[in-house]
Short mmCIF file of C-alpha atoms and ligand atoms in Angstrom, two decimals:
data_model
loop_
_atom_site.label_atom_id
_atom_site.label_comp_id
_atom_site.label_asym_id
_atom_site.label_seq_id
_atom_site.Cartn_x
_atom_site.Cartn_y
_atom_site.Cartn_z
CA MET A 1095 81.99 187.83 95.12
CA GLN A 1096 78.53 186.61 96.06
CA PHE A 1097 75.69 188.30 94.17
CA GLN A 1098 72.37 189.13 95.81
CA ALA A 1099 68.98 190.00 94.36
CA PRO A 1100 68.80 193.80 93.94
CA ARG A 1101 67.34 195.77 96.86
CA GLY A 1102 63.55 195.68 96.84
CA THR A 1103 63.37 192.54 94.68
CA HIS A 1104 63.03 188.92 95.70
CA ASP A 1105 63.28 185.44 94.28
CA VAL A 1106 60.30 183.13 94.41
CA LEU A 1107 61.89 179.89 95.55
CA PRO A 1108 60.73 176.39 94.59
CA SER A 1109 59.33 175.97 98.11
CA GLU A 1110 57.09 179.04 97.65
CA SER A 1111 56.20 179.05 93.97
CA HIS A 1112 53.18 176.76 94.41
CA ARG A 1113 51.55 179.46 96.58
CA TRP A 1114 52.03 181.95 93.76
CA GLN A 1115 50.72 179.50 91.19
CA TYR A 1116 47.67 178.83 93.33
CA LEU A 1117 46.77 182.54 93.45
CA GLU A 1118 47.45 183.02 89.75
CA ARG A 1119 45.43 179.94 88.76
CA THR A 1120 42.56 180.85 91.04
CA PHE A 1121 42.44 184.38 89.66
CA ALA A 1122 42.58 183.24 86.03
CA GLY A 1123 39.88 180.63 86.64
CA LEU A 1124 37.59 183.11 88.35
CA VAL A 1125 37.89 186.01 85.91
CA GLU A 1126 37.46 183.73 82.91
CA LEU A 1127 34.11 182.69 84.41
CA TYR A 1128 33.06 186.32 84.00
CA GLY A 1129 34.34 186.41 80.40
CA TYR A 1130 37.66 188.21 80.90
CA ARG A 1131 40.50 187.34 78.50
CA GLU A 1132 44.18 187.70 79.24
CA ILE A 1133 46.28 190.47 77.72
CA ARG A 1134 50.09 190.48 77.92
CA THR A 1135 52.04 193.65 77.34
CA PRO A 1136 55.80 194.39 77.22
CA ALA A 1137 57.91 194.95 80.33
CA PHE A 1138 58.70 198.50 79.19
CA GLU A 1139 56.84 201.23 77.33
CA ASP A 1140 57.40 204.78 76.09
CA THR A 1141 57.92 206.92 79.18
CA GLU A 1142 55.34 209.39 77.93
CA LEU A 1143 52.57 206.76 78.23
CA PHE A 1144 52.90 206.76 82.02
CA VAL A 1145 53.41 210.52 82.32
CA ARG A 1146 50.22 211.07 80.35
CA SER A 1147 48.15 208.49 82.20
CA SER A 1148 49.29 208.55 85.83
CA GLY A 1149 49.80 212.33 85.86
CA GLU A 1150 52.90 214.46 86.51
CA THR A 1151 52.04 214.94 90.17
CA SER A 1152 51.47 211.28 90.99
CA ASP A 1153 54.09 209.60 93.19
CA ILE A 1154 54.72 207.14 90.40
CA VAL A 1155 55.71 209.72 87.81
CA SER A 1156 57.32 212.24 90.14
CA LYS A 1157 59.64 209.84 91.94
CA GLN A 1158 59.18 206.12 91.33
CA MET A 1159 59.72 205.30 87.67
CA TYR A 1160 62.57 203.19 86.39
CA THR A 1161 63.25 205.33 83.34
CA PHE A 1162 66.23 205.07 81.03
CA ILE A 1163 67.38 206.15 77.61
CA ASP A 1164 67.91 203.12 75.39
CA LYS A 1165 70.71 202.82 72.86
CA GLY A 1166 68.47 204.37 70.21
CA GLY A 1167 68.00 207.49 72.33
CA ARG A 1168 64.36 206.76 73.31
CA SER A 1169 63.12 207.30 76.83
CA VAL A 1170 61.55 204.07 78.05
CA THR A 1171 60.16 203.07 81.45
CA LEU A 1172 59.74 199.68 83.10
CA LYS A 1173 56.00 199.46 83.64
CA PRO A 1174 55.01 200.79 87.06
CA GLU A 1175 51.39 199.61 86.65
CA GLY A 1176 49.28 197.50 84.34
CA THR A 1177 46.39 199.70 83.24
CA ALA A 1178 48.11 202.19 80.93
CA PRO A 1179 49.91 199.44 78.93
CA SER A 1180 46.65 197.47 78.60
CA ILE A 1181 44.85 200.54 77.30
CA ARG A 1182 47.74 201.38 74.96
CA SER A 1183 47.44 197.89 73.51
CA TYR A 1184 43.64 198.06 73.39
CA LEU A 1185 43.89 201.25 71.31
CA GLU A 1186 46.81 200.13 69.16
CA HIS A 1187 44.99 196.94 68.16
CA HIS A 1188 41.54 198.52 67.86
CA LEU A 1189 39.98 196.05 70.27
CA GLY A 1190 37.11 198.48 70.78
CA ASP A 1191 36.08 198.24 67.11
CA ALA A 1192 34.93 194.63 67.37
CA ASN A 1193 33.20 194.81 70.73
CA GLN A 1194 31.68 197.69 72.58
CA ILE A 1195 32.64 196.10 75.86
CA ASN A 1196 36.02 194.46 76.40
CA ARG A 1197 36.93 192.49 79.48
CA LEU A 1198 40.70 192.10 79.91
CA TRP A 1199 42.79 190.57 82.65
CA TYR A 1200 46.53 190.61 83.21
CA GLN A 1201 49.25 189.29 85.38
CA THR A 1202 52.35 191.46 85.47
CA GLN A 1203 55.46 192.58 87.24
CA ILE A 1204 55.49 196.25 88.19
CA PHE A 1205 58.56 198.34 88.91
CA ARG A 1206 58.56 201.28 91.30
CA TYR A 1207 61.54 202.93 92.94
CA GLU A 1208 60.17 202.86 96.50
CA ARG A 1209 61.72 202.58 99.95
CA PRO A 1210 61.39 198.82 100.49
CA GLN A 1211 59.53 197.57 103.56
CA LYS A 1212 57.13 194.74 104.39
CA GLY A 1213 54.64 194.60 101.53
CA ARG A 1214 56.41 197.28 99.49
CA TYR A 1215 59.01 196.35 96.90
CA ARG A 1216 60.75 197.79 93.89
CA GLU A 1217 59.63 194.89 91.78
CA ALA A 1218 56.17 193.64 92.70
CA HIS A 1219 53.53 191.50 91.00
CA GLN A 1220 49.94 192.33 90.22
CA LEU A 1221 46.85 190.58 88.94
CA GLY A 1222 44.36 192.93 87.37
CA ILE A 1223 41.24 193.38 85.29
CA GLU A 1224 39.93 196.14 83.06
CA LEU A 1225 36.27 196.36 82.09
CA ILE A 1226 36.37 198.72 79.14
CA GLY A 1227 33.37 200.36 77.50
CA SER A 1228 30.59 200.69 80.07
CA PRO A 1229 29.59 203.73 82.12
CA SER A 1230 27.08 201.69 84.14
CA PRO A 1231 27.48 201.35 87.91
CA LEU A 1232 26.87 197.65 87.24
CA ALA A 1233 30.35 197.57 85.70
CA ASP A 1234 31.90 199.02 88.88
CA ALA A 1235 29.90 196.48 90.88
CA GLU A 1236 31.11 193.60 88.71
CA VAL A 1237 34.77 194.55 89.20
CA ILE A 1238 34.32 194.91 92.95
CA GLU A 1239 32.32 191.69 93.24
CA LEU A 1240 34.97 189.78 91.35
CA THR A 1241 37.70 191.19 93.56
CA VAL A 1242 35.85 190.17 96.71
CA ARG A 1243 35.08 186.70 95.34
CA PHE A 1244 38.78 186.23 94.64
CA TYR A 1245 39.78 187.12 98.18
CA GLN A 1246 37.07 184.86 99.57
CA THR A 1247 38.19 181.98 97.37
CA ILE A 1248 41.81 182.21 98.51
CA GLY A 1249 40.85 182.22 102.17
CA PHE A 1250 39.92 185.70 103.43
CA GLU A 1251 36.76 185.31 105.43
CA LYS A 1252 35.29 188.78 105.24
CA PRO A 1253 37.11 191.07 102.88
CA THR A 1254 35.78 194.59 103.37
CA VAL A 1255 35.76 197.05 100.54
CA LEU A 1256 36.55 200.68 101.28
CA LEU A 1257 34.62 202.74 98.78
CA ASN A 1258 34.65 206.39 97.76
CA SER A 1259 33.61 208.61 94.90
CA LEU A 1260 35.99 211.27 93.61
CA GLY A 1261 33.41 212.81 91.30
CA ARG A 1262 34.35 214.58 88.11
CA GLU A 1263 36.47 217.59 87.17
CA GLN A 1264 34.24 220.26 88.65
CA THR A 1265 33.89 218.39 91.95
CA ARG A 1266 37.61 217.85 92.12
CA ALA A 1267 38.37 221.54 91.43
CA GLN A 1268 35.99 222.73 94.14
CA PHE A 1269 37.29 220.16 96.58
CA ARG A 1270 40.93 221.10 95.91
CA THR A 1271 40.16 224.73 96.70
CA ALA A 1272 38.40 223.70 99.92
CA ILE A 1273 41.30 221.52 101.04
CA LEU A 1274 43.89 224.19 100.33
CA LYS A 1275 41.80 226.69 102.27
CA HIS A 1276 41.57 224.29 105.21
CA ALA A 1277 45.32 223.58 105.12
CA ALA A 1278 46.45 227.16 104.41
CA SER A 1279 47.85 228.06 107.83
CA TRP A 1280 49.62 224.69 108.15
CA LEU A 1281 51.05 224.95 104.64
CA LYS A 1282 52.62 228.33 105.45
CA ASP A 1283 55.06 226.59 107.81
CA GLN A 1284 56.04 223.79 105.44
CA SER A 1285 59.10 223.61 103.19
CA GLU A 1286 58.72 225.12 99.77
CA GLU A 1287 58.90 221.67 98.20
CA ASP A 1288 56.17 220.18 100.43
CA ARG A 1289 53.98 223.20 99.85
CA ALA A 1290 54.42 223.00 96.09
CA ARG A 1291 53.60 219.27 96.14
CA ALA A 1292 50.45 219.82 98.20
CA GLU A 1293 49.35 222.63 95.93
CA ARG A 1294 49.88 220.52 92.83
CA ASN A 1295 47.76 217.68 94.21
CA PRO A 1296 45.96 218.58 97.44
CA LEU A 1297 43.97 215.32 97.37
CA ARG A 1298 47.06 213.46 98.51
CA LEU A 1299 46.85 215.24 101.88
CA LEU A 1300 43.80 213.07 102.51
CA ASP A 1301 45.52 209.70 102.29
CA SER A 1302 48.78 210.83 103.89
CA LYS A 1303 50.22 208.34 106.39
CA SER A 1304 51.73 211.19 108.47
CA PRO A 1305 49.93 211.54 111.85
CA GLU A 1306 50.62 215.29 111.75
CA ILE A 1307 48.89 215.70 108.38
CA GLN A 1308 46.06 213.40 109.43
CA ALA A 1309 45.46 215.55 112.53
CA MET A 1310 45.66 218.73 110.49
CA MET A 1311 43.08 217.40 107.99
CA GLN A 1312 40.53 216.63 110.72
CA GLY A 1313 37.38 218.64 110.13
CA SER A 1314 38.22 219.45 106.51
CA ALA A 1315 35.46 219.41 103.89
CA GLN A 1316 34.59 216.02 102.36
CA ILE A 1317 34.47 215.32 98.66
CA SER A 1318 30.88 214.11 99.02
CA ASP A 1319 29.93 217.75 99.82
CA PHE A 1320 30.79 218.64 96.23
CA LEU A 1321 29.55 215.68 94.17
CA GLU A 1322 27.44 216.56 91.14
CA ASP A 1323 24.06 214.88 90.72
CA ASP A 1324 25.27 212.33 88.14
CA SER A 1325 28.14 211.24 90.36
CA ARG A 1326 25.89 211.05 93.39
CA ASP A 1327 23.38 208.88 91.47
CA HIS A 1328 26.15 206.65 90.17
CA PHE A 1329 27.57 206.17 93.65
CA ARG A 1330 24.17 205.42 95.14
CA ALA A 1331 23.35 202.90 92.38
CA LEU A 1332 26.72 201.18 92.89
CA GLN A 1333 26.02 200.80 96.60
CA ASN A 1334 22.60 199.32 95.83
CA HIS A 1335 24.19 196.78 93.47
CA LEU A 1336 26.77 195.83 96.09
CA ASP A 1337 24.04 195.43 98.70
CA GLY A 1338 22.18 193.22 96.24
CA ALA A 1339 25.27 191.05 95.74
CA GLY A 1340 25.81 190.74 99.50
CA ILE A 1341 29.19 192.49 99.37
CA SER A 1342 30.20 194.28 102.54
CA TYR A 1343 31.74 197.71 102.08
CA ARG A 1344 32.32 200.92 103.97
CA VAL A 1345 32.20 204.38 102.44
CA ALA A 1346 35.67 205.75 103.21
CA PRO A 1347 36.31 209.42 102.32
CA GLU A 1348 40.04 209.01 102.91
CA ILE A 1349 40.44 206.68 99.90
CA VAL A 1350 41.63 208.93 97.06
CA ARG A 1351 44.17 206.61 95.31
CA GLY A 1352 47.54 207.76 94.03
CA LEU A 1353 46.83 207.88 90.31
CA ASP A 1354 45.32 210.93 88.69
CA TYR A 1355 43.21 209.11 86.16
CA TYR A 1356 40.37 207.98 88.39
CA THR A 1357 36.86 209.44 88.04
CA ASP A 1358 33.89 208.76 90.34
CA THR A 1359 34.39 205.35 91.95
CA VAL A 1360 37.59 204.40 93.77
CA PHE A 1361 38.02 201.44 96.11
CA GLU A 1362 40.50 199.36 98.06
CA VAL A 1363 40.38 196.15 100.03
CA GLN A 1364 42.57 196.33 103.12
CA SER A 1365 43.98 193.77 105.51
CA GLU A 1366 45.00 194.55 109.07
CA SER A 1367 47.79 191.99 109.03
CA LEU A 1368 49.69 194.04 106.45
CA GLY A 1369 50.68 196.87 108.81
CA ALA A 1370 51.44 200.20 107.15
CA GLN A 1371 51.05 198.87 103.61
CA SER A 1372 47.50 197.81 104.30
CA ALA A 1373 45.99 197.87 100.79
CA LEU A 1374 45.57 194.45 99.23
CA CYS A 1375 44.32 195.99 96.01
CA GLY A 1376 43.24 199.26 94.47
CA GLY A 1377 40.85 200.10 91.72
CA GLY A 1378 38.32 202.46 90.32
CA ARG A 1379 36.66 204.04 87.32
CA TYR A 1380 38.76 205.88 84.75
CA ASP A 1381 36.39 207.41 82.21
CA ASN A 1382 38.89 209.95 80.83
CA LEU A 1383 41.97 207.80 80.46
CA ILE A 1384 41.29 206.33 77.03
CA GLU A 1385 40.60 209.75 75.57
CA GLN A 1386 43.72 211.08 77.28
CA LEU A 1387 45.71 208.40 75.47
CA GLY A 1388 44.30 209.37 72.09
CA GLY A 1389 41.21 207.14 71.85
CA PRO A 1390 37.51 207.98 71.76
CA PRO A 1391 35.79 208.76 75.09
CA THR A 1392 35.32 205.31 76.65
CA ALA A 1393 34.03 204.69 80.14
CA SER A 1394 36.02 202.01 81.96
CA VAL A 1395 36.73 200.53 85.36
CA GLY A 1396 39.46 198.26 86.71
CA VAL A 1397 41.39 196.93 89.66
CA ALA A 1398 44.95 195.78 90.42
CA LEU A 1399 45.65 193.26 93.16
CA GLY A 1400 49.08 192.82 94.73
CA ILE A 1401 50.22 189.19 94.81
CA GLU A 1402 52.89 189.69 97.51
CA ARG A 1403 50.46 191.41 99.84
CA ALA A 1404 47.85 188.68 99.47
CA LEU A 1405 50.49 186.08 100.27
CA ILE A 1406 51.70 187.98 103.35
CA ALA A 1407 48.16 188.41 104.63
CA LEU A 1408 47.39 184.72 104.05
CA GLU A 1409 50.59 183.44 105.63
CA ALA A 1410 49.06 182.68 109.02
CA ASP A 1411 46.57 180.07 107.88
CA ASP A 1412 47.86 178.88 104.60
CA GLU A 1413 46.22 175.63 103.67
CA GLN A 1414 48.04 175.50 100.38
CA ASN A 1415 51.28 175.05 102.28
CA GLN A 1416 50.04 171.74 103.59
CA THR A 1417 49.51 170.19 100.18
CA PRO A 1418 52.29 167.70 99.33
CA LEU A 1419 54.18 168.68 96.22
CA LEU A 1420 54.72 165.10 95.16
CA GLU A 1421 52.20 162.28 95.32
CA ALA A 1422 54.35 159.27 94.69
CA TYR A 1423 58.03 158.34 94.93
CA VAL A 1424 58.55 154.99 93.24
CA VAL A 1425 61.19 152.88 94.99
CA ALA A 1426 63.06 150.07 93.21
CA ALA A 1427 63.93 147.65 96.02
CA PHE A 1428 66.52 145.80 93.93
CA GLU A 1429 68.42 146.36 90.68
CA GLY A 1430 66.04 144.32 88.55
CA ALA A 1431 63.09 146.59 89.41
CA ARG A 1432 64.60 149.84 88.18
CA CYS A 1433 63.10 149.70 84.68
CA ASP A 1434 59.73 148.84 86.11
CA ALA A 1435 59.92 151.70 88.62
CA LEU A 1436 60.54 154.15 85.76
CA GLN A 1437 57.65 152.66 83.80
CA LEU A 1438 55.30 152.89 86.81
CA ALA A 1439 56.24 156.56 87.31
CA ARG A 1440 55.36 157.19 83.64
CA GLU A 1441 52.00 155.47 84.01
CA LEU A 1442 51.14 157.44 87.14
CA ARG A 1443 51.94 160.72 85.43
CA SER A 1444 49.68 159.85 82.52
CA ASP A 1445 46.95 159.25 85.10
CA GLY A 1446 47.60 162.78 86.40
CA ILE A 1447 49.47 161.66 89.53
CA SER A 1448 52.82 163.35 90.15
CA ALA A 1449 55.61 160.81 90.46
CA GLN A 1450 59.40 160.63 90.67
CA CYS A 1451 61.94 157.88 91.02
CA ASP A 1452 65.63 157.53 91.74
CA LEU A 1453 68.15 158.56 89.09
CA ASP A 1454 71.35 157.71 90.93
CA ARG A 1455 71.20 154.01 91.82
CA LEU A 1456 70.55 154.75 95.49
CA SER A 1457 70.04 151.89 97.92
CA LEU A 1458 66.54 150.90 99.04
CA ARG A 1459 66.96 152.74 102.34
CA ALA A 1460 68.34 155.85 100.66
CA GLN A 1461 65.39 155.88 98.22
CA VAL A 1462 62.84 155.75 101.04
CA LYS A 1463 64.75 158.53 102.81
CA GLN A 1464 64.66 160.55 99.60
CA ALA A 1465 60.88 160.10 99.36
CA ASP A 1466 60.60 161.51 102.89
CA LYS A 1467 62.87 164.42 102.11
CA LEU A 1468 60.82 165.34 99.06
CA GLN A 1469 57.70 165.20 101.26
CA ALA A 1470 56.04 162.76 98.91
CA ARG A 1471 52.66 161.52 100.07
CA PHE A 1472 53.46 157.87 99.23
CA ALA A 1473 56.47 155.64 98.69
CA LEU A 1474 55.55 152.93 96.17
CA ILE A 1475 57.87 150.00 96.60
CA ILE A 1476 58.61 147.38 93.91
CA GLY A 1477 60.52 144.38 95.27
CA GLU A 1478 60.97 140.90 93.81
CA SER A 1479 57.59 139.56 94.92
CA GLU A 1480 55.77 142.72 93.77
CA LEU A 1481 57.46 142.45 90.38
CA ALA A 1482 56.40 138.84 90.03
CA SER A 1483 52.78 139.48 91.06
CA ARG A 1484 52.43 142.88 89.32
CA THR A 1485 51.61 144.52 92.63
CA VAL A 1486 53.06 147.49 94.53
CA THR A 1487 53.57 148.06 98.25
CA VAL A 1488 52.06 151.44 99.05
CA LYS A 1489 53.51 153.19 102.08
CA ARG A 1490 51.78 156.36 103.30
CA LEU A 1491 54.70 158.40 104.58
CA ALA A 1492 52.80 160.55 107.07
CA ASP A 1493 51.99 157.56 109.33
CA GLY A 1494 53.83 154.58 107.85
CA HIS A 1495 50.55 152.79 107.00
CA GLN A 1496 51.31 150.14 104.39
CA ILE A 1497 49.17 148.02 102.04
CA SER A 1498 49.57 146.04 98.86
CA SER A 1499 47.79 147.11 95.68
CA SER A 1500 47.57 145.69 92.19
CA ARG A 1501 49.09 147.89 89.49
CA GLU A 1502 45.68 148.32 87.85
CA ASP A 1503 44.02 149.51 91.06
CA LEU A 1504 46.86 151.83 92.05
CA PRO A 1505 45.29 155.20 91.12
CA ALA A 1506 42.12 154.30 93.03
CA THR A 1507 44.13 152.99 96.00
CA LEU A 1508 46.16 156.19 96.20
CA LYS A 1509 43.02 158.26 96.00
CA ALA A 1510 41.39 156.28 98.80
CA LEU A 1511 44.44 156.63 101.03
CA SER A 1512 44.90 160.42 100.44
P1 LIG B 435 48.28 200.60 92.74
O1 LIG B 435 48.69 200.26 91.34
O2 LIG B 435 49.23 201.52 93.43
O3 LIG B 435 46.87 200.95 92.84
O4 LIG B 435 48.45 199.24 93.55
C1 LIG B 435 47.54 198.19 93.51
C2 LIG B 435 48.03 197.10 94.42
O5 LIG B 435 49.29 196.61 93.97
C3 LIG B 435 48.31 197.57 95.86
O6 LIG B 435 47.13 197.54 96.63
C4 LIG B 435 49.32 196.55 96.31
O7 LIG B 435 48.68 195.35 96.71
C5 LIG B 435 50.12 196.27 95.06
N1 LIG B 435 51.35 197.11 95.03
C6 LIG B 435 51.50 198.33 94.47
N2 LIG B 435 52.76 198.77 94.62
C7 LIG B 435 53.43 197.81 95.28
C8 LIG B 435 54.78 197.66 95.74
N3 LIG B 435 55.69 198.61 95.53
N4 LIG B 435 55.11 196.54 96.40
C9 LIG B 435 54.20 195.56 96.61
N5 LIG B 435 52.92 195.64 96.19
C10 LIG B 435 52.54 196.74 95.55
#
């Protein structure tokens, strides 16, 4: 029997992992410049944590969680998102006691029982940040700016932010009533289950992918009609900050996000090349979440970015793919040079240059072939005369260009030829 990765999951193969590492490194480097520190949380949590935070009516809780009873009889769930576990940890370890503002970042797998398609998996990977402890629109702007800078750094020319404000409880209640009124005659003809779902969370009718629902929602009230003054001021100030930072955005009333915990600001960055699963990332403000999880009222804002989706969207012009994985393959041209070849590989590595050499007593020709196969940038050949003169023949494999270099000058020679 031949095993396969479970449906909706995928392996990251050695030929692809450098693309992942590049995104992860770039993200970590960027967020640390803003003072974010990494937090790592377990792969599973108490089920109740996600029910409480995402909300009973969210897609995640109502149909996507990988929940099981462990051998001790506890209900646990593989984490479907990174925010609730980060906040659980923040509260458990009293991180808020030491600093009023905490900037956290994470890198995590998420598990959601979804129908797999391009850009949508049952196990996916996210990078994320949480800026905990500030109600200022400057905090929202920082999270959005950082997100945009990340996409620019990895090669998106003009990432556009879709921005909306969901207001607070009162706004949401009024808006729900307005939507249900607008949809009433359509809802009458729907199945009991669909009707019940829409009534539980009418906001989801707004971001439905169904053309029928989209057509039905045309002309419905907009949430901006109901925003309270504080929310309106916050939203306006955020837009001013984004203008000031030169970030392009579009106010998009259809962005409501699938999780119940958002307040005021929500945003996404989308990419056309992703097809139906067009969101590269999703984020927003969640001022009630920490209190909901048993902490003091603490205003916060965050974002989660999908790694797979960024990689799919970047596929077309992926510079990183062109970078050779190996700089130097050291070739021993005769038996007596084998020790020296090993030693040279060691020296190169301590100079920060990746290097390999033959382990299996291959012939000279087979070693050069191996260097080609590994897509090394250079074959470094040590023959009898090179050994005697402490030199190396450097062969650039892309075009066969060949020169001799002294051992001492080798790092500089390789640099000059790259
Ligand atoms: P969310 O936590 O739903 O706001 O998702 C944030 C981002 O994570 C999305 O914009 C996607 O890029 C990514 N993402 C979420 N769910 C999946 C999934 N099932 N498969 C792949 N990427 C996902």
